[in-house]
Coordinates of C-alpha atoms in Angstrom, one line a residue:
Chain J
M1 CA 0.0 0.0 0.0
Q2 CA 1.4 3.4 -0.9
Y3 CA 0.8 4.8 2.6
G4 CA 2.7 1.9 4.2
A5 CA 6.1 3.4 4.0
T6 CA 5.1 6.8 5.4
T7 CA 3.3 5.2 8.3
E8 CA 6.4 3.4 9.3
S9 CA 8.4 6.6 9.4
W10 CA 5.9 8.0 11.9
Y11 CA 6.7 5.5 14.5
V12 CA 10.3 6.2 14.1
A13 CA 9.8 9.9 14.6
A14 CA 10.7 11.5 18.0
A15 CA 8.1 11.6 20.5
T16 CA 9.0 15.2 21.5
H17 CA 6.6 17.9 20.4
A18 CA 7.8 19.0 17.0
M19 CA 6.6 21.9 14.9
D20 CA 6.9 19.9 11.7
P21 CA 3.5 19.5 10.4
L22 CA 3.8 16.0 9.6
E23 CA 4.9 15.1 13.0
R24 CA 2.1 17.0 14.4
V25 CA -0.3 15.1 12.4
E26 CA 1.2 11.8 13.6
R27 CA 1.1 13.0 17.1
L28 CA -2.6 14.1 16.8
A29 CA -3.6 11.0 15.1
S30 CA -2.1 8.7 17.7
E31 CA -3.7 10.5 20.6
N32 CA -7.1 9.1 20.1
A33 CA -8.7 6.0 18.6
V34 CA -10.5 7.8 15.9
V35 CA -9.2 11.2 14.7
I36 CA -10.8 13.2 11.8
F37 CA -9.1 16.2 10.3
S38 CA -11.8 18.3 9.1
V39 CA -12.9 21.9 8.1
S40 CA -15.9 23.3 9.9
T41 CA -17.6 24.5 6.7
C42 CA -17.0 21.3 4.7
C43 CA -20.1 19.3 4.2
M44 CA -18.4 16.1 3.4
C45 CA -16.5 16.3 6.7
H46 CA -19.9 16.7 8.2
A47 CA -21.0 13.4 6.5
V48 CA -18.1 11.5 7.8
K49 CA -18.6 12.7 11.3
R50 CA -22.3 11.6 11.0
L51 CA -21.2 8.3 9.8
F52 CA -19.0 7.6 12.9
C53 CA -21.5 9.1 15.2
G54 CA -24.2 6.9 13.6
M55 CA -22.0 3.8 14.3
G56 CA -21.6 4.8 17.9
V57 CA -18.2 6.0 17.7
H58 CA -17.0 9.3 19.2
P59 CA -14.2 10.6 17.0
T60 CA -11.8 13.4 17.9
V61 CA -12.2 16.1 15.3
H62 CA -9.6 18.7 14.5
E63 CA -11.0 21.6 12.7
L64 CA -8.2 22.8 10.6
D65 CA -9.7 26.2 9.9
M66 CA -9.8 26.8 13.7
D67 CA -6.1 25.8 14.1
P68 CA -3.4 28.5 13.5
L69 CA -1.3 25.9 12.0
G70 CA -4.2 24.4 10.0
R71 CA -2.8 25.2 6.6
D72 CA 0.5 23.4 7.2
I73 CA -1.4 20.4 8.4
E74 CA -3.6 20.4 5.4
R75 CA -0.6 20.5 3.1
A76 CA 1.0 17.7 5.1
L77 CA -2.1 15.6 4.8
A78 CA -2.3 16.4 1.1
R79 CA 1.3 15.0 0.8
L80 CA 0.4 12.0 2.7
L81 CA -2.5 11.2 0.6
G82 CA -0.9 12.2 -2.6
V83 CA -3.6 14.6 -3.7
V84 CA -3.9 18.3 -4.0
P85 CA -5.8 20.2 -1.3
P86 CA -8.5 20.5 -0.3
V87 CA -8.2 17.0 1.2
V88 CA -10.4 16.9 4.2
P89 CA -11.9 14.9 5.6
V90 CA -9.0 12.6 6.6
V91 CA -9.5 9.8 8.9
F92 CA -7.1 8.0 11.2
I93 CA -8.1 5.0 13.2
G94 CA -5.8 3.8 15.8
G95 CA -3.1 6.1 14.6
K96 CA -3.3 4.6 11.2
L97 CA -4.3 6.6 8.2
I98 CA -7.4 5.4 6.6
G99 CA -7.9 8.0 4.1
A100 CA -10.4 10.4 2.6
M101 CA -14.1 9.9 2.3
D102 CA -14.1 7.3 -0.5
R103 CA -11.7 5.1 1.4
V104 CA -13.8 5.3 4.5
M105 CA -16.9 4.4 2.6
A106 CA -15.2 1.6 0.7
S107 CA -13.9 0.1 3.9
H108 CA -17.2 0.4 5.5
I109 CA -19.0 -1.3 2.6
N110 CA -16.6 -4.2 2.4
G111 CA -16.9 -4.7 6.1
S112 CA -13.3 -3.8 7.1
L113 CA -14.1 -0.6 9.0
V114 CA -15.9 -2.2 11.9
P115 CA -13.1 -4.5 12.9
L116 CA -10.7 -1.6 12.6
L117 CA -12.8 0.3 15.1
K118 CA -13.1 -2.5 17.4
E119 CA -9.4 -3.1 17.2
A120 CA -8.7 0.5 18.0
G121 CA -11.1 0.3 20.9
A122 CA -13.6 2.8 19.5
L123 CA -16.4 0.4 19.3
W124 CA -17.7 -2.2 21.7
L125 CA -20.3 -4.5 20.7
Chain W
M1 CA -44.0 25.1 -61.8
A2 CA -44.0 28.8 -61.9
N3 CA -46.7 29.0 -64.4
E4 CA -48.8 26.9 -62.2
R5 CA -48.5 29.0 -59.3
T6 CA -48.8 32.3 -61.0
L7 CA -52.4 31.9 -61.7
V8 CA -54.5 34.5 -60.5
C9 CA -55.1 34.4 -56.9
G10 CA -56.9 36.7 -54.8
V11 CA -57.6 39.1 -57.5
Q12 CA -60.7 40.9 -57.4
G13 CA -61.8 39.1 -60.4
S14 CA -61.2 41.6 -62.9
F15 CA -59.7 39.8 -65.6
H16 CA -60.4 40.6 -69.0
T17 CA -59.4 39.1 -72.2
S18 CA -58.0 41.3 -74.6
T19 CA -59.0 41.3 -78.1
K20 CA -56.3 41.5 -80.4
F21 CA -58.7 42.7 -82.8
F22 CA -59.4 45.8 -80.6
D23 CA -56.0 46.4 -79.3
E24 CA -52.8 46.3 -81.1
A25 CA -51.1 43.3 -81.4
E26 CA -50.8 41.7 -78.0
S27 CA -53.4 40.5 -75.8
D28 CA -53.1 38.6 -72.7
Y29 CA -55.4 35.9 -71.7
F30 CA -55.9 33.8 -68.6
G31 CA -56.8 30.4 -69.2
E32 CA -58.5 28.0 -66.9
L33 CA -59.3 24.5 -67.7
E34 CA -62.5 24.6 -65.6
E35 CA -63.3 28.0 -67.1
A36 CA -62.9 26.4 -70.5
L37 CA -65.2 23.6 -69.5
I38 CA -67.7 26.0 -68.2
H39 CA -67.5 27.9 -71.3
G40 CA -68.0 24.7 -73.1
D41 CA -71.6 25.7 -73.2
P42 CA -72.3 27.2 -76.4
I43 CA -72.8 30.8 -76.2
T44 CA -74.7 32.5 -78.7
S45 CA -72.9 34.8 -80.9
S46 CA -75.3 37.5 -80.4
H47 CA -73.0 39.2 -78.1
G48 CA -70.6 40.1 -80.6
P49 CA -67.4 38.7 -81.8
K50 CA -67.2 35.3 -80.5
K51 CA -64.2 33.8 -79.2
G52 CA -63.5 30.3 -79.4
I53 CA -64.8 28.0 -76.9
V54 CA -63.2 25.3 -75.1
E55 CA -64.2 22.0 -75.9
T56 CA -64.5 19.8 -73.0
A57 CA -62.9 17.1 -74.9
R58 CA -59.7 19.0 -75.0
P59 CA -58.4 19.2 -71.5
P60 CA -54.9 20.5 -71.5
T61 CA -55.1 23.5 -73.7
L62 CA -58.1 25.4 -74.1
E63 CA -59.3 27.7 -76.6
I64 CA -61.8 29.8 -75.3
F65 CA -62.4 32.8 -77.2
P66 CA -63.6 35.4 -75.1
S67 CA -67.3 36.1 -75.3
W68 CA -66.9 39.7 -75.1
P69 CA -64.7 42.0 -76.9
M70 CA -61.9 43.5 -75.1
R71 CA -62.1 47.2 -74.8
H72 CA -58.6 48.0 -74.6
Q73 CA -55.4 46.8 -73.6
H74 CA -52.9 48.6 -71.5
H75 CA -50.2 46.1 -71.4
Q76 CA -48.8 44.5 -74.4
H77 CA -47.4 41.1 -73.8
P78 CA -46.4 38.6 -76.1
T79 CA -49.0 36.1 -76.1
V80 CA -48.5 32.6 -75.7
E81 CA -48.2 30.3 -78.5
Q82 CA -49.9 27.4 -77.1
R83 CA -49.3 24.1 -78.6
K84 CA -52.6 23.2 -79.4
S85 CA -54.3 23.7 -82.5
E86 CA -57.6 24.9 -81.4
Q87 CA -56.6 27.7 -83.5
S88 CA -58.4 26.4 -86.5
V89 CA -61.5 26.1 -84.7
E90 CA -61.5 29.6 -83.6
S91 CA -60.3 31.2 -86.5
S92 CA -63.4 30.4 -88.1
E93 CA -65.2 32.1 -85.5
E94 CA -63.0 34.9 -84.7
S95 CA -64.0 37.5 -86.8
G96 CA -63.9 40.4 -84.7
S97 CA -62.5 40.0 -81.3
V98 CA -59.4 38.2 -81.3
K99 CA -57.8 37.2 -78.3
D100 CA -54.6 35.7 -77.5
T101 CA -54.8 33.7 -74.5
A102 CA -52.1 32.4 -72.7
N103 CA -53.0 29.3 -71.2
T104 CA -51.8 28.4 -67.9
T105 CA -53.7 26.5 -65.4
S106 CA -53.1 25.9 -61.9
T107 CA -53.4 22.3 -62.7
G108 CA -50.4 22.5 -64.9
V109 CA -52.5 21.6 -67.9
I110 CA -50.1 23.3 -70.2
G111 CA -47.3 21.0 -69.7
G112 CA -44.4 23.0 -69.7
A113 CA -45.5 25.8 -71.8
Q114 CA -44.2 29.1 -70.7
S115 CA -47.0 31.3 -71.0
Q116 CA -46.8 34.8 -69.9
V117 CA -49.9 36.5 -69.5
Q118 CA -50.8 39.5 -67.8
C119 CA -54.2 40.6 -67.2
R120 CA -54.9 44.0 -66.9
G121 CA -58.0 45.8 -66.3
R122 CA -59.6 47.8 -68.9
G123 CA -61.4 50.9 -68.4
A124 CA -63.0 51.1 -65.1
T125 CA -61.8 47.7 -64.1
E126 CA -58.3 48.2 -65.1
G127 CA -57.2 49.4 -61.7
E128 CA -58.6 46.4 -60.1
A129 CA -57.1 44.1 -62.5
Q130 CA -53.7 45.7 -61.9
K131 CA -53.8 45.0 -58.3
G132 CA -53.9 41.3 -58.2
L133 CA -52.5 40.3 -61.5
V134 CA -50.2 37.5 -61.7
V135 CA -47.6 37.4 -64.3
I136 CA -47.2 34.3 -66.0
M137 CA -44.1 33.4 -67.9
A138 CA -44.8 33.4 -71.5
N139 CA -43.1 32.7 -74.4
G140 CA -44.4 32.7 -77.8
A141 CA -44.7 35.0 -80.6
P142 CA -46.9 37.8 -80.1
Q143 CA -49.9 37.5 -82.0
R144 CA -50.4 40.4 -84.1
T145 CA -52.4 39.0 -86.8
G146 CA -55.1 41.3 -86.5
A147 CA -58.1 39.7 -87.5
Q148 CA -56.2 36.4 -87.7
Q149 CA -56.9 34.5 -84.7
P150 CA -54.2 33.5 -82.3
P151 CA -51.6 31.4 -84.0
P152 CA -52.4 27.9 -84.7
S153 CA -50.7 26.8 -81.7
A154 CA -52.1 29.0 -79.2
P155 CA -55.2 27.7 -77.3
Q156 CA -57.3 30.5 -76.2
I157 CA -58.7 30.6 -72.9
Q158 CA -60.7 33.5 -71.6
Y159 CA -60.9 34.5 -68.2
D160 CA -63.7 37.0 -67.7
N161 CA -64.8 39.3 -65.0
S162 CA -68.4 38.7 -64.3
H163 CA -68.7 42.5 -64.1
T164 CA -67.8 43.1 -67.6
E165 CA -69.4 39.9 -68.5
K166 CA -72.7 41.5 -68.5
K167 CA -71.5 44.2 -70.7
K168 CA -69.9 41.8 -73.0
I169 CA -73.0 39.8 -73.0
I170 CA -74.8 42.8 -74.1
A171 CA -72.2 43.3 -76.7
G172 CA -73.2 40.0 -77.9
S173 CA -70.8 37.2 -77.5
T174 CA -71.2 34.2 -79.4
R175 CA -69.8 30.8 -79.0
K176 CA -68.2 29.1 -81.7
D177 CA -71.1 27.0 -82.5
G178 CA -73.0 30.0 -83.1
K179 CA -75.5 29.7 -80.5
L180 CA -76.6 32.8 -78.8
L181 CA -77.0 32.8 -75.2
D182 CA -79.4 35.0 -73.3
A183 CA -78.5 37.2 -70.4
K184 CA -79.8 34.9 -67.8
T185 CA -77.8 32.0 -68.9
L186 CA -74.7 34.1 -69.3
R187 CA -75.2 35.4 -65.8
R188 CA -75.5 31.9 -64.5
L189 CA -72.5 30.9 -66.4
A190 CA -70.6 33.7 -65.0
Q191 CA -71.6 32.8 -61.6
N192 CA -70.6 29.2 -62.2
R193 CA -67.3 30.5 -63.3
E194 CA -66.9 32.7 -60.3
A195 CA -67.7 29.8 -58.1
A196 CA -65.4 27.5 -59.9
R197 CA -62.7 30.1 -59.7
K198 CA -63.1 30.5 -56.0
S199 CA -63.2 26.7 -55.6
R200 CA -59.9 26.5 -57.5
L201 CA -58.4 29.2 -55.4
R202 CA -59.3 27.4 -52.2
K203 CA -58.0 24.3 -53.5
K204 CA -54.9 25.8 -54.4
A205 CA -54.4 27.3 -51.2
Y206 CA -55.2 24.0 -49.4
V207 CA -52.6 22.2 -51.6
Q208 CA -50.0 24.8 -50.7
Q209 CA -50.8 24.4 -47.2
L210 CA -50.4 20.6 -47.5
E211 CA -47.1 21.1 -49.2
T212 CA -45.7 23.4 -46.5
S213 CA -47.1 21.1 -43.9
R214 CA -45.4 18.2 -45.5
I215 CA -42.1 20.0 -45.8
R216 CA -42.4 21.1 -42.1
L217 CA -43.1 17.6 -41.1
Q218 CA -40.1 16.3 -43.0
Q219 CA -38.0 18.9 -41.4
L220 CA -39.4 18.1 -38.0
E221 CA -38.6 14.4 -38.4
H222 CA -35.2 15.2 -39.6
D223 CA -34.5 17.4 -36.7
L224 CA -35.9 14.7 -34.4
Q225 CA -33.6 12.2 -35.9
R226 CA -30.6 14.4 -35.7
A227 CA -31.4 15.5 -32.1
R228 CA -31.8 11.8 -31.1
T229 CA -28.5 10.8 -32.4
Q230 CA -27.0 13.8 -30.5
G231 CA -28.6 12.6 -27.4
M232 CA -30.7 15.6 -26.9
L233 CA -33.8 13.4 -26.4
L234 CA -34.1 11.3 -23.4
A235 CA -34.4 7.5 -23.9
G236 CA -37.9 6.6 -23.7
C237 CA -39.5 9.8 -22.9
G238 CA -38.7 12.2 -25.6
A239 CA -38.4 15.2 -23.6
S240 CA -36.3 17.9 -25.0
S241 CA -34.4 20.6 -23.0
G242 CA -33.0 23.5 -24.7
E243 CA -30.8 24.3 -21.7
M244 CA -28.9 21.1 -21.6
S245 CA -25.2 21.6 -21.5
S246 CA -23.1 19.8 -24.1
G247 CA -21.6 17.5 -21.5
A248 CA -25.0 16.6 -20.4
A249 CA -26.2 16.0 -23.9
M250 CA -23.1 13.8 -24.5
F251 CA -23.8 12.0 -21.3
N252 CA -27.4 11.3 -22.4
M253 CA -26.3 9.9 -25.6
D254 CA -23.7 7.8 -23.8
Y255 CA -26.3 6.6 -21.5
T256 CA -28.7 5.5 -24.2
N257 CA -25.9 3.4 -25.6
W258 CA -25.1 2.1 -22.3
L259 CA -28.7 1.0 -21.8
E260 CA -28.6 -0.8 -25.0
E261 CA -25.5 -2.7 -24.1
E262 CA -27.0 -3.5 -20.7
G263 CA -29.8 -5.1 -22.4
R264 CA -27.4 -7.3 -24.2
H265 CA -25.6 -8.2 -21.0
V266 CA -28.9 -9.1 -19.4
S267 CA -29.8 -11.4 -22.2
D268 CA -26.4 -12.9 -22.0
L269 CA -26.9 -13.5 -18.3
R270 CA -30.3 -15.0 -18.9
A271 CA -29.0 -17.3 -21.7
G272 CA -26.0 -18.3 -19.4
L273 CA -28.2 -19.1 -16.6
D274 CA -30.7 -21.1 -18.8
A275 CA -27.9 -23.0 -20.4
H276 CA -26.5 -23.9 -17.0
L277 CA -23.0 -22.8 -17.9
I278 CA -20.1 -23.9 -15.8
D279 CA -19.1 -21.4 -13.3
N280 CA -16.0 -20.2 -15.2
N281 CA -17.9 -19.2 -18.2
L282 CA -20.8 -17.7 -16.2
S283 CA -18.4 -15.9 -14.1
S284 CA -16.9 -14.1 -17.1
I285 CA -20.4 -13.0 -18.2
V286 CA -21.0 -11.7 -14.7
D287 CA -17.8 -9.9 -14.5
D288 CA -18.4 -8.3 -17.9
C289 CA -21.7 -7.1 -16.6
I290 CA -20.1 -5.6 -13.5
T291 CA -17.5 -3.9 -15.5
H292 CA -20.3 -2.4 -17.6
Y293 CA -21.7 -1.0 -14.5
D294 CA -18.3 0.5 -13.7
T295 CA -18.1 2.2 -17.0
L296 CA -21.4 3.9 -16.2
F297 CA -20.1 5.2 -12.9
H298 CA -17.0 6.3 -14.7
L299 CA -19.2 8.3 -17.2
K300 CA -21.1 9.8 -14.3
A301 CA -17.9 10.8 -12.5
R302 CA -16.7 12.5 -15.6
L303 CA -20.0 14.5 -16.0
A304 CA -20.0 15.3 -12.3
Q305 CA -16.9 17.5 -12.9
T306 CA -18.9 19.8 -15.2
D307 CA -22.5 19.3 -14.6
A308 CA -23.4 17.8 -11.3
F309 CA -26.9 19.2 -11.5
H310 CA -27.7 17.2 -14.5
L311 CA -27.0 14.0 -12.6
L312 CA -28.8 15.0 -9.6
T313 CA -31.9 16.1 -11.4
G314 CA -31.9 12.9 -13.3
L315 CA -32.9 14.2 -16.7
W316 CA -31.0 11.5 -18.2
T317 CA -33.4 8.8 -16.8
S318 CA -37.0 7.9 -17.3
P319 CA -39.5 9.9 -15.2
A320 CA -40.3 7.0 -13.0
E321 CA -36.6 6.3 -12.3
R322 CA -36.1 10.0 -11.8
C323 CA -38.9 10.3 -9.3
F324 CA -37.4 7.7 -6.9
M325 CA -33.8 8.6 -7.5
W326 CA -31.4 9.0 -4.6
M327 CA -28.5 11.3 -5.2
G328 CA -28.3 10.7 -8.9
G329 CA -28.9 7.0 -9.0
F330 CA -30.2 4.0 -7.2
R331 CA -30.1 3.8 -3.4
P332 CA -27.8 0.8 -2.6
S333 CA -29.7 -0.5 0.4
D334 CA -32.9 -0.5 -1.8
L335 CA -31.1 -2.5 -4.3
I336 CA -30.1 -5.1 -1.8
K337 CA -33.7 -5.4 -0.5
I338 CA -34.8 -5.9 -4.1
V339 CA -32.4 -8.7 -5.1
T340 CA -32.2 -10.6 -1.8
P341 CA -35.4 -12.6 -2.4
H342 CA -34.2 -13.8 -5.6
L343 CA -31.0 -15.1 -4.4
D344 CA -32.3 -18.1 -2.5
P345 CA -30.9 -20.4 -1.4
L346 CA -28.5 -18.4 0.6
T347 CA -26.1 -19.9 3.2
E348 CA -26.2 -18.6 6.6
Q349 CA -22.9 -17.0 6.2
Q350 CA -24.2 -15.2 3.1
V351 CA -27.3 -14.1 5.0
I352 CA -25.1 -12.5 7.7
R353 CA -22.9 -10.8 5.2
L354 CA -25.8 -9.5 3.2
C355 CA -27.4 -8.2 6.3
S356 CA -24.2 -6.4 7.4
L357 CA -23.8 -5.1 3.9
Q358 CA -27.4 -3.7 3.9
Q359 CA -26.7 -2.1 7.3
S360 CA -23.4 -0.5 6.4
S361 CA -24.8 0.8 3.1
Q362 CA -27.7 2.3 5.0
Q363 CA -25.4 4.0 7.4
A364 CA -23.2 5.3 4.6
E365 CA -26.3 6.5 2.8
E366 CA -27.5 8.3 5.9
A367 CA -24.2 10.0 6.4
L368 CA -24.0 11.3 2.8
W369 CA -27.5 12.5 3.0
Q370 CA -26.8 14.4 6.2
G371 CA -23.9 15.9 4.5
F372 CA -25.9 16.9 1.5
D373 CA -28.6 18.2 3.7
Q374 CA -26.0 20.4 5.5
L375 CA -24.8 21.6 2.1
H376 CA -28.5 22.7 1.4
Q377 CA -28.6 24.4 4.7
F378 CA -25.5 26.4 4.1
L379 CA -26.6 27.3 0.7
S380 CA -30.0 28.5 1.9
A381 CA -28.3 30.5 4.6
T382 CA -25.9 32.1 2.2
L383 CA -28.5 33.0 -0.4
S384 CA -30.9 34.4 2.1
S385 CA -28.2 36.5 3.9
G386 CA -28.5 40.2 3.5
P387 CA -31.6 41.9 2.7
L388 CA -33.7 39.9 0.3
S389 CA -36.0 42.7 -0.5
T390 CA -33.6 45.0 -2.1
D391 CA -32.6 44.8 -5.7
V392 CA -29.4 43.4 -6.9
G393 CA -28.2 46.6 -8.2
A394 CA -28.5 48.2 -4.9
D395 CA -25.8 46.3 -3.2
V396 CA -23.7 44.8 -5.8
S397 CA -20.6 44.0 -3.8
N398 CA -22.6 42.2 -1.3
Y399 CA -24.5 40.2 -3.9
A400 CA -21.3 39.2 -5.6
G401 CA -19.7 38.0 -2.3
L402 CA -22.8 36.1 -1.6
M403 CA -22.7 34.4 -5.0
D404 CA -19.1 33.6 -4.5
I405 CA -19.7 31.7 -1.3
A406 CA -22.7 30.0 -2.9
I407 CA -20.7 29.0 -5.8
E408 CA -18.0 27.5 -3.6
K409 CA -20.7 25.6 -1.7
I410 CA -22.2 24.3 -4.9
S411 CA -18.9 23.0 -6.1
S412 CA -19.0 20.3 -3.4
L413 CA -22.1 18.9 -5.1
E414 CA -19.7 17.1 -7.4
N415 CA -18.1 15.5 -4.3
F416 CA -21.5 14.2 -3.2
V417 CA -22.5 12.8 -6.4
R418 CA -19.3 11.1 -6.8
Q419 CA -19.4 9.6 -3.3
A420 CA -22.9 8.4 -3.9
D421 CA -21.8 6.6 -7.1
H422 CA -18.8 5.3 -5.3
L423 CA -21.1 3.8 -2.7
R424 CA -23.2 2.2 -5.4
R425 CA -20.2 0.8 -7.1
Q426 CA -18.8 -0.5 -3.8
T427 CA -22.1 -2.2 -3.0
L428 CA -22.2 -4.0 -6.4
H429 CA -18.7 -5.2 -6.0
Q430 CA -19.4 -6.4 -2.4
L431 CA -22.5 -8.3 -3.7
R432 CA -20.2 -10.0 -6.2
E433 CA -17.9 -10.9 -3.4
I434 CA -20.6 -12.4 -1.1
L435 CA -22.5 -14.3 -3.7
T436 CA -21.7 -17.4 -5.8
T437 CA -21.5 -17.0 -9.6
R438 CA -25.0 -18.2 -10.2
Q439 CA -26.3 -16.1 -7.5
A440 CA -24.5 -13.1 -8.8
A441 CA -25.9 -13.8 -12.3
R442 CA -29.4 -13.9 -11.0
C443 CA -28.8 -10.8 -9.0
L444 CA -27.6 -8.8 -11.9
L445 CA -30.5 -10.2 -14.0
A446 CA -32.9 -9.1 -11.3
I447 CA -31.4 -5.6 -11.2
G448 CA -31.5 -5.3 -15.0
E449 CA -35.1 -6.5 -15.3
Y450 CA -36.3 -4.3 -12.3
Y451 CA -35.0 -1.1 -14.0
R452 CA -36.3 -2.2 -17.3
R453 CA -39.7 -2.6 -15.8
L454 CA -39.4 0.8 -14.2
R455 CA -38.6 2.4 -17.5
A456 CA -41.4 0.6 -19.2
L457 CA -43.7 1.9 -16.5
S458 CA -42.6 5.4 -17.5
S459 CA -43.5 5.0 -21.1
V460 CA -46.7 3.1 -20.5
W461 CA -47.8 6.0 -18.1
A462 CA -46.8 8.5 -20.6
T463 CA -48.7 6.9 -23.4
R464 CA -51.9 6.0 -21.6
P465 CA -54.9 7.1 -23.5
R466 CA -56.1 10.7 -22.7
E467 CA -58.5 13.1 -24.4
A468 CA -57.3 16.0 -26.5
L469 CA -53.9 14.6 -26.9
I470 CA -52.5 17.1 -29.3
G471 CA -49.4 19.0 -29.2
N472 CA -47.3 19.1 -26.0
E473 CA -47.1 15.5 -24.9
T474 CA -43.6 14.6 -24.2
A475 CA -43.8 10.9 -25.1
S476 CA -42.4 10.5 -28.5
P477 CA -44.6 7.7 -29.6
N478 CA -47.5 10.1 -29.3
T479 CA -46.0 12.6 -31.7
V480 CA -46.6 10.7 -34.9
T481 CA -50.0 9.6 -34.0
D482 CA -50.8 13.2 -33.1
L483 CA -49.6 14.5 -36.4
Q484 CA -51.6 11.9 -38.1
A485 CA -54.7 12.9 -36.3
I486 CA -54.1 16.5 -37.3
Q487 CA -53.6 15.6 -40.9
Q488 CA -56.8 13.5 -40.9
S489 CA -58.7 16.4 -39.4
Q490 CA -57.2 18.6 -42.0
Y491 CA -58.3 16.2 -44.8
A492 CA -61.8 16.1 -43.4
H493 CA -62.0 19.8 -43.4
Y494 CA -61.2 20.0 -46.9
S495 CA -63.0 17.0 -48.1
A496 CA -65.5 19.3 -49.8
F497 CA -62.9 19.8 -52.5

């Protein structure tokens, strides 16, 4: 998977708080079971939030437009995903990058999302 | 032919024949076959110089010597040398009034003869005649043979004005057979002529109307054909929209082709199932079918970049499909509900997987729908911000800023349409994963047949019998029958002719 190598580098990164956006992303992503990077006015972000809430998950949402460093984070995310901004919403589960909306949808449909959530401790059934 | 059309139409009826005898050399005549036939009655010669009469036995060219002498001529035109040889008949009679008649009839009796006749009024009636005269092409040596009747080849047909007729009657016109007619008979004949003339005019007008209608119909059919191939017409419902973007039109055309091919895939599936093919072969048919759906989603994704509205409003589908559409297509959980009964027997594992698929697709649909709804709320708030009662011009900058925000919001429509299609595509693929090959074949067959029935419902509904079905029905099958009905009613109207 194309994101695999990048993911490994995160675990190698220093645990100290770094201003490097990528590291910040990684730090934020690993703080909670489900992390969503979003923009408050984005309707697709709203959709993904509703999706998780509908499943009973309580994701941690970082509104990039409220964050002073938001633009850097967005650029970093774009680099991660290999697309041009705007890139939100971006979902991390258990510190692992899941992707944008279509990846989340696809993984939900093919049944891989729920096990991931359970594994990350976001869902109990 | 020009000479056919240039017959007198709408003239006040003041046509006079000119007597070469009286004028100089030329005289112009109007000829009418029916006129000739009417004039076939022998007219007594008591009214003066007698012109030749048309014999009913001689249809195409007529020689009708005017019954009344021409007073004077104002326009000299070369008379027509008609081909017939009625000449001889007339010359015997034509002692005094000689007329050259150009013989042209609206029925094209004079086949090909170029006759140029111009009627002009004479005396008091000249003005009238001038008004409505029609010039008919003529060629032919001018007849200037004084007392000599029109040249041997020129049939003479007289076209008389009933007004002058009486005068001429008094002047004493005789028919070629020498019989004298009394005033009453002549009046009757004149009235008959008038009636016949009017009848001919009406018939001519009707024929012209028919011609133009026919041409228009041809053009319409041609345009229809062209527009269909360009995809401007929807498959099955014939609605036309002048505001469709070019991308939308192209998409409609592509979709029509896609539907045709989907029909082929469905029949392949049916044939494969009936033939009890081994799984490998059936599997390839099934995979082809799924790939075919993928191409549709690809087409839609491409259109979404330029015209998401077209996908969402569903103008590319039939009305029934459009009515129950969800975000530009089918609702995946509905589809699962539709196909599940046709997949029996299912293993327990399959049942569980199908259930969870249904549940996840429902959750995904709900999430997308909520996002879409929020888009709508944002858009509403944006467009209604600022004073709604003021005119645009009053606050242009605010309006422009408002529009910018709104446009930015609308741009995410593309995202939603694409995510919805993505969801549909994922659902189909997951179904393929869960089901066996035969079950997948049955599933795709069921989907294809379901939507075919929905489309058929649209056209059946559109073509259901209704009263006063003229003009603005959108279903194309109606158009032709409507036109036929109109044409039949037109025929009935003119059946008197």
